[in-house]
């Protein structure tokens, strides 16, 4: 529950609302006990021929009579105490004195209780009974009307209390969800990839919802029910604290049982949340890969996989239900047993007219059946909140399990440090250097993804990185914007180690276009403008023209305001790549990274984009004097020959050769094999 308690600090800004809800809960508890107190006068009206005025007068007179009798007893014992020095034997005198003083203490105790009783009846007569009619039926109607009014007022306070609790809970979740998103979006690319989108979605939705339910219960029932219990307990103790204590003997047993059930619930709830994450994962994989599913006719396989996951979720959910269902009747059984035990003791006192059980004093005077039934009502009212709190406690464990899953990610520290105080990269003026760079995704892998890579790229040079699949091309370029950091070695821009540089300033110098275009469910204009904060629509249109996207955008029904759907689903692959390229052009970066940027574009469009890209690469970035530095991964032969100043050949994570196309075709066997195996494609 430690992580669940951490959530409470997000409620601190709303502490005044929470305090107001507690005040409302206090009024609810008081009105709850006051309404139950109406049972006693109703029973008095129904069980005797006297009205309440006569009953109060009689009780007050009885108390007055007992008070005077006790005064006479006290005077008698005081006189006996004064005669004790006349006893000659010291031992007998000491025993007699002890006995007399014990009798005096007993009488004084009775006198204090009788005095309190007399005072209460005097207050009751002055402030309540005197305002009631003499007629018994009319009095009954007044009592019923008072109960209805009390329930109405209690309902108002319940509404206010639940509304305030709901407000605090939802505002807390709002703040926590946004803070969690802020933490998550600043996680490393590797951390996000390792966690997985389905797992993240589960924790942002289902887990946070469970956590919110726990908070609502904590601020709601965990406040109201104990206050109701305390209010009823106070009145029950006023009637007979001894009988109330008999009722409480089973509470330790209930607490032990509740602790055992809560541990079981916490483990079961965590497994349910994990199964929900598995369902999210299957849904995402299936619908994201719907073409593969249908193309390979694997619908049946996916149905079976989904059914297996939901069946496992069903089993884990049923375990939670079984635990919760077990807790409720067990707590109810213990509550009824405790009430029955106290009722049995009270019934014995009513039937026998005794005030003691097994030598223990239970009441100051014989207990009437009306008082016993009133006590039973209050004990039953205490048992009801206890029973409700048992289910509340198990639900809090579900919230605790969800909080643990949320804060497990919340507490992750990014390995790629943002270095807010580090040196800022304000321009790229000299060179980019890879020095002895080694990197591997899996520490247990036999061979690293990158192995001792050394490369120096002067500013303004266009570098093409080629090699067989899996040789580390994309990984090498991903190190430049620090999506990952090298395990060994360093990367420098103008002598500044990127590991120590201000991360935001570094990435602001870089533009990226990848084979897997990352577009958002928004308009075409919004997706292009995503490339540069503060850019104007006319800037986006100019960039689209350079990327040869303007021609297909204008004829669309909404033009640049046309929604493109989830991940650009309403556009073709080539159209998506041209929008991604326009976004990079709008950014006007000093370092441009192109990873198979024309893989889904037809030959005619490729020729047009090739010409525009050649002009864009040669244009100085942001008012610089030299053309932008470009890294590209491509299998287009004309891109290698026309755009690249130098080609870097990689194999098995190493750079095996660098040079121009003409040089490499003569001297590099890896490059020759790539060329001969048609890995390099000519423009159609």
mmCIF file with all atom_site columns, N, CA and C in Angstrom, residues 5-44:
data_model
loop_
_atom_site.group_PDB
_atom_site.id
_atom_site.type_symbol
_atom_site.label_atom_id
_atom_site.label_alt_id
_atom_site.label_comp_id
_atom_site.label_asym_id
_atom_site.label_entity_id
_atom_site.label_seq_id
_atom_site.pdbx_PDB_ins_code
_atom_site.Cartn_x
_atom_site.Cartn_y
_atom_site.Cartn_z
_atom_site.occupancy
_atom_site.B_iso_or_equiv
_atom_site.pdbx_formal_charge
_atom_site.auth_seq_id
_atom_site.auth_comp_id
_atom_site.auth_asym_id
_atom_site.auth_atom_id
_atom_site.pdbx_PDB_model_num
ATOM 1   N N  . UNK A 1 5  ? -0.444  5.055  -1.013 1.00 0.00 ? 5  UNK A N  1
ATOM 2   C CA . UNK A 1 5  ? -0.383  6.234  -0.144 1.00 0.00 ? 5  UNK A CA 1
ATOM 3   C C  . UNK A 1 5  ? 0.361   7.379  -0.822 1.00 0.00 ? 5  UNK A C  1
ATOM 4   N N  . UNK A 1 6  ? 1.291   7.048  -1.727 1.00 0.00 ? 6  UNK A N  1
ATOM 5   C CA . UNK A 1 6  ? 1.987   8.110  -2.462 1.00 0.00 ? 6  UNK A CA 1
ATOM 6   C C  . UNK A 1 6  ? 1.010   8.933  -3.311 1.00 0.00 ? 6  UNK A C  1
ATOM 7   N N  . UNK A 1 7  ? -0.070  8.294  -3.706 1.00 0.00 ? 7  UNK A N  1
ATOM 8   C CA . UNK A 1 7  ? -1.061  8.986  -4.531 1.00 0.00 ? 7  UNK A CA 1
ATOM 9   C C  . UNK A 1 7  ? -1.723  10.131 -3.773 1.00 0.00 ? 7  UNK A C  1
ATOM 10  N N  . UNK A 1 8  ? -1.758  10.011 -2.448 1.00 0.00 ? 8  UNK A N  1
ATOM 11  C CA . UNK A 1 8  ? -2.498  10.987 -1.651 1.00 0.00 ? 8  UNK A CA 1
ATOM 12  C C  . UNK A 1 8  ? -1.911  12.392 -1.769 1.00 0.00 ? 8  UNK A C  1
ATOM 13  N N  . UNK A 1 9  ? -0.606  12.489 -2.043 1.00 0.00 ? 9  UNK A N  1
ATOM 14  C CA . UNK A 1 9  ? -0.011  13.830 -2.141 1.00 0.00 ? 9  UNK A CA 1
ATOM 15  C C  . UNK A 1 9  ? -0.582  14.602 -3.331 1.00 0.00 ? 9  UNK A C  1
ATOM 16  N N  . UNK A 1 10 ? -1.099  13.880 -4.330 1.00 0.00 ? 10 UNK A N  1
ATOM 17  C CA . UNK A 1 10 ? -1.705  14.566 -5.473 1.00 0.00 ? 10 UNK A CA 1
ATOM 18  C C  . UNK A 1 10 ? -3.079  15.136 -5.119 1.00 0.00 ? 10 UNK A C  1
ATOM 19  N N  . UNK A 1 11 ? -3.595  14.754 -3.933 1.00 0.00 ? 11 UNK A N  1
ATOM 20  C CA . UNK A 1 11 ? -4.873  15.321 -3.472 1.00 0.00 ? 11 UNK A CA 1
ATOM 21  C C  . UNK A 1 11 ? -4.672  16.544 -2.593 1.00 0.00 ? 11 UNK A C  1
ATOM 22  N N  . UNK A 1 12 ? -3.432  16.821 -2.206 1.00 0.00 ? 12 UNK A N  1
ATOM 23  C CA . UNK A 1 12 ? -3.176  17.946 -1.298 1.00 0.00 ? 12 UNK A CA 1
ATOM 24  C C  . UNK A 1 12 ? -3.696  19.285 -1.829 1.00 0.00 ? 12 UNK A C  1
ATOM 25  N N  . UNK A 1 13 ? -3.577  19.586 -3.127 1.00 0.00 ? 13 UNK A N  1
ATOM 26  C CA . UNK A 1 13 ? -4.110  20.868 -3.600 1.00 0.00 ? 13 UNK A CA 1
ATOM 27  C C  . UNK A 1 13 ? -5.612  21.016 -3.390 1.00 0.00 ? 13 UNK A C  1
ATOM 28  N N  . UNK A 1 14 ? -6.300  19.910 -3.156 1.00 0.00 ? 14 UNK A N  1
ATOM 29  C CA . UNK A 1 14 ? -7.758  19.941 -2.994 1.00 0.00 ? 14 UNK A CA 1
ATOM 30  C C  . UNK A 1 14 ? -8.149  19.583 -1.558 1.00 0.00 ? 14 UNK A C  1
ATOM 31  N N  . UNK A 1 15 ? -7.231  19.887 -0.630 1.00 0.00 ? 15 UNK A N  1
ATOM 32  C CA . UNK A 1 15 ? -7.454  19.494 0.770  1.00 0.00 ? 15 UNK A CA 1
ATOM 33  C C  . UNK A 1 15 ? -8.672  20.192 1.387  1.00 0.00 ? 15 UNK A C  1
ATOM 34  N N  . UNK A 1 16 ? -8.974  21.408 0.938  1.00 0.00 ? 16 UNK A N  1
ATOM 35  C CA . UNK A 1 16 ? -10.124 22.099 1.524  1.00 0.00 ? 16 UNK A CA 1
ATOM 36  C C  . UNK A 1 16 ? -11.437 21.442 1.099  1.00 0.00 ? 16 UNK A C  1
ATOM 37  N N  . UNK A 1 17 ? -11.490 20.982 -0.147 1.00 0.00 ? 17 UNK A N  1
ATOM 38  C CA . UNK A 1 17 ? -12.675 20.215 -0.575 1.00 0.00 ? 17 UNK A CA 1
ATOM 39  C C  . UNK A 1 17 ? -12.775 18.924 0.237  1.00 0.00 ? 17 UNK A C  1
ATOM 40  N N  . UNK A 1 18 ? -11.627 18.309 0.462  1.00 0.00 ? 18 UNK A N  1
ATOM 41  C CA . UNK A 1 18 ? -11.612 17.062 1.218  1.00 0.00 ? 18 UNK A CA 1
ATOM 42  C C  . UNK A 1 18 ? -12.044 17.306 2.660  1.00 0.00 ? 18 UNK A C  1
ATOM 43  N N  . UNK A 1 19 ? -11.581 18.406 3.228  1.00 0.00 ? 19 UNK A N  1
ATOM 44  C CA . UNK A 1 19 ? -11.986 18.760 4.588  1.00 0.00 ? 19 UNK A CA 1
ATOM 45  C C  . UNK A 1 19 ? -13.485 19.026 4.653  1.00 0.00 ? 19 UNK A C  1
ATOM 46  N N  . UNK A 1 20 ? -14.014 19.709 3.640  1.00 0.00 ? 20 UNK A N  1
ATOM 47  C CA . UNK A 1 20 ? -15.458 19.958 3.597  1.00 0.00 ? 20 UNK A CA 1
ATOM 48  C C  . UNK A 1 20 ? -16.237 18.650 3.499  1.00 0.00 ? 20 UNK A C  1
ATOM 49  N N  . UNK A 1 21 ? -15.701 17.691 2.743  1.00 0.00 ? 21 UNK A N  1
ATOM 50  C CA . UNK A 1 21 ? -16.378 16.389 2.630  1.00 0.00 ? 21 UNK A CA 1
ATOM 51  C C  . UNK A 1 21 ? -16.380 15.657 3.969  1.00 0.00 ? 21 UNK A C  1
ATOM 52  N N  . UNK A 1 22 ? -15.303 15.817 4.751  1.00 0.00 ? 22 UNK A N  1
ATOM 53  C CA . UNK A 1 22 ? -15.244 15.175 6.071  1.00 0.00 ? 22 UNK A CA 1
ATOM 54  C C  . UNK A 1 22 ? -16.273 15.802 7.007  1.00 0.00 ? 22 UNK A C  1
ATOM 55  N N  . UNK A 1 23 ? -16.418 17.129 6.932  1.00 0.00 ? 23 UNK A N  1
ATOM 56  C CA . UNK A 1 23 ? -17.434 17.815 7.748  1.00 0.00 ? 23 UNK A CA 1
ATOM 57  C C  . UNK A 1 23 ? -18.829 17.307 7.375  1.00 0.00 ? 23 UNK A C  1
ATOM 58  N N  . UNK A 1 24 ? -19.087 17.180 6.080  1.00 0.00 ? 24 UNK A N  1
ATOM 59  C CA . UNK A 1 24 ? -20.387 16.642 5.635  1.00 0.00 ? 24 UNK A CA 1
ATOM 60  C C  . UNK A 1 24 ? -20.577 15.219 6.136  1.00 0.00 ? 24 UNK A C  1
ATOM 61  N N  . UNK A 1 25 ? -19.513 14.415 6.092  1.00 0.00 ? 25 UNK A N  1
ATOM 62  C CA . UNK A 1 25 ? -19.595 13.033 6.579  1.00 0.00 ? 25 UNK A CA 1
ATOM 63  C C  . UNK A 1 25 ? -19.888 13.008 8.074  1.00 0.00 ? 25 UNK A C  1
ATOM 64  N N  . UNK A 1 26 ? -19.346 13.977 8.810  1.00 0.00 ? 26 UNK A N  1
ATOM 65  C CA . UNK A 1 26 ? -19.610 14.054 10.249 1.00 0.00 ? 26 UNK A CA 1
ATOM 66  C C  . UNK A 1 26 ? -21.093 14.337 10.510 1.00 0.00 ? 26 UNK A C  1
ATOM 67  N N  . UNK A 1 27 ? -21.664 15.241 9.740  1.00 0.00 ? 27 UNK A N  1
ATOM 68  C CA . UNK A 1 27 ? -23.097 15.515 9.881  1.00 0.00 ? 27 UNK A CA 1
ATOM 69  C C  . UNK A 1 27 ? -23.931 14.281 9.523  1.00 0.00 ? 27 UNK A C  1
ATOM 70  N N  . UNK A 1 28 ? -23.515 13.570 8.497  1.00 0.00 ? 28 UNK A N  1
ATOM 71  C CA . UNK A 1 28 ? -24.227 12.339 8.116  1.00 0.00 ? 28 UNK A CA 1
ATOM 72  C C  . UNK A 1 28 ? -24.219 11.345 9.268  1.00 0.00 ? 28 UNK A C  1
ATOM 73  N N  . UNK A 1 29 ? -23.049 11.178 9.913  1.00 0.00 ? 29 UNK A N  1
ATOM 74  C CA . UNK A 1 29 ? -22.923 10.222 11.012 1.00 0.00 ? 29 UNK A CA 1
ATOM 75  C C  . UNK A 1 29 ? -23.798 10.628 12.197 1.00 0.00 ? 29 UNK A C  1
ATOM 76  N N  . UNK A 1 30 ? -23.776 11.919 12.534 1.00 0.00 ? 30 UNK A N  1
ATOM 77  C CA . UNK A 1 30 ? -24.586 12.395 13.672 1.00 0.00 ? 30 UNK A CA 1
ATOM 78  C C  . UNK A 1 30 ? -26.073 12.204 13.392 1.00 0.00 ? 30 UNK A C  1
ATOM 79  N N  . UNK A 1 31 ? -26.501 12.586 12.201 1.00 0.00 ? 31 UNK A N  1
ATOM 80  C CA . UNK A 1 31 ? -27.917 12.434 11.850 1.00 0.00 ? 31 UNK A CA 1
ATOM 81  C C  . UNK A 1 31 ? -28.315 10.963 11.783 1.00 0.00 ? 31 UNK A C  1
ATOM 82  N N  . UNK A 1 32 ? -27.379 10.104 11.363 1.00 0.00 ? 32 UNK A N  1
ATOM 83  C CA . UNK A 1 32 ? -27.635 8.659  11.338 1.00 0.00 ? 32 UNK A CA 1
ATOM 84  C C  . UNK A 1 32 ? -27.970 8.155  12.739 1.00 0.00 ? 32 UNK A C  1
ATOM 85  N N  . UNK A 1 33 ? -27.159 8.536  13.733 1.00 0.00 ? 33 UNK A N  1
ATOM 86  C CA . UNK A 1 33 ? -27.396 8.074  15.105 1.00 0.00 ? 33 UNK A CA 1
ATOM 87  C C  . UNK A 1 33 ? -28.632 8.743  15.712 1.00 0.00 ? 33 UNK A C  1
ATOM 88  N N  . UNK A 1 34 ? -28.865 10.020 15.388 1.00 0.00 ? 34 UNK A N  1
ATOM 89  C CA . UNK A 1 34 ? -30.051 10.719 15.910 1.00 0.00 ? 34 UNK A CA 1
ATOM 90  C C  . UNK A 1 34 ? -31.325 10.064 15.394 1.00 0.00 ? 34 UNK A C  1
ATOM 91  N N  . UNK A 1 35 ? -31.349 9.707  14.121 1.00 0.00 ? 35 UNK A N  1
ATOM 92  C CA . UNK A 1 35 ? -32.538 9.055  13.556 1.00 0.00 ? 35 UNK A CA 1
ATOM 93  C C  . UNK A 1 35 ? -32.793 7.701  14.220 1.00 0.00 ? 35 UNK A C  1
ATOM 94  N N  . UNK A 1 36 ? -31.713 6.970  14.504 1.00 0.00 ? 36 UNK A N  1
ATOM 95  C CA . UNK A 1 36 ? -31.888 5.683  15.189 1.00 0.00 ? 36 UNK A CA 1
ATOM 96  C C  . UNK A 1 36 ? -32.396 5.868  16.618 1.00 0.00 ? 36 UNK A C  1
ATOM 97  N N  . UNK A 1 37 ? -32.054 6.999  17.213 1.00 0.00 ? 37 UNK A N  1
ATOM 98  C CA . UNK A 1 37 ? -32.480 7.257  18.595 1.00 0.00 ? 37 UNK A CA 1
ATOM 99  C C  . UNK A 1 37 ? -33.993 7.390  18.710 1.00 0.00 ? 37 UNK A C  1
ATOM 100 N N  . UNK A 1 38 ? -34.678 7.594  17.607 1.00 0.00 ? 38 UNK A N  1
ATOM 101 C CA . UNK A 1 38 ? -36.137 7.724  17.644 1.00 0.00 ? 38 UNK A CA 1
ATOM 102 C C  . UNK A 1 38 ? -36.828 6.421  18.016 1.00 0.00 ? 38 UNK A C  1
ATOM 103 N N  . UNK A 1 39 ? -36.089 5.309  17.958 1.00 0.00 ? 39 UNK A N  1
ATOM 104 C CA . UNK A 1 39 ? -36.703 4.009  18.287 1.00 0.00 ? 39 UNK A CA 1
ATOM 105 C C  . UNK A 1 39 ? -37.167 3.982  19.742 1.00 0.00 ? 39 UNK A C  1
ATOM 106 N N  . UNK A 1 40 ? -36.352 4.531  20.628 1.00 0.00 ? 40 UNK A N  1
ATOM 107 C CA . UNK A 1 40 ? -36.664 4.433  22.063 1.00 0.00 ? 40 UNK A CA 1
ATOM 108 C C  . UNK A 1 40 ? -37.964 5.142  22.435 1.00 0.00 ? 40 UNK A C  1
ATOM 109 N N  . UNK A 1 41 ? -38.139 6.419  22.081 1.00 0.00 ? 41 UNK A N  1
ATOM 110 C CA . UNK A 1 41 ? -39.425 7.057  22.447 1.00 0.00 ? 41 UNK A CA 1
ATOM 111 C C  . UNK A 1 41 ? -40.629 6.399  21.782 1.00 0.00 ? 41 UNK A C  1
ATOM 112 N N  . UNK A 1 42 ? -40.468 5.889  20.571 1.00 0.00 ? 42 UNK A N  1
ATOM 113 C CA . UNK A 1 42 ? -41.588 5.199  19.913 1.00 0.00 ? 42 UNK A CA 1
ATOM 114 C C  . UNK A 1 42 ? -41.974 3.953  20.700 1.00 0.00 ? 42 UNK A C  1
ATOM 115 N N  . UNK A 1 43 ? -40.954 3.192  21.142 1.00 0.00 ? 43 UNK A N  1
ATOM 116 C CA . UNK A 1 43 ? -41.241 1.999  21.951 1.00 0.00 ? 43 UNK A CA 1
ATOM 117 C C  . UNK A 1 43 ? -41.906 2.376  23.268 1.00 0.00 ? 43 UNK A C  1
ATOM 118 N N  . UNK A 1 44 ? -41.508 3.473  23.866 1.00 0.00 ? 44 UNK A N  1
ATOM 119 C CA . UNK A 1 44 ? -42.122 3.920  25.115 1.00 0.00 ? 44 UNK A CA 1
ATOM 120 C C  . UNK A 1 44 ? -43.595 4.276  24.915 1.00 0.00 ? 44 UNK A C  1
#
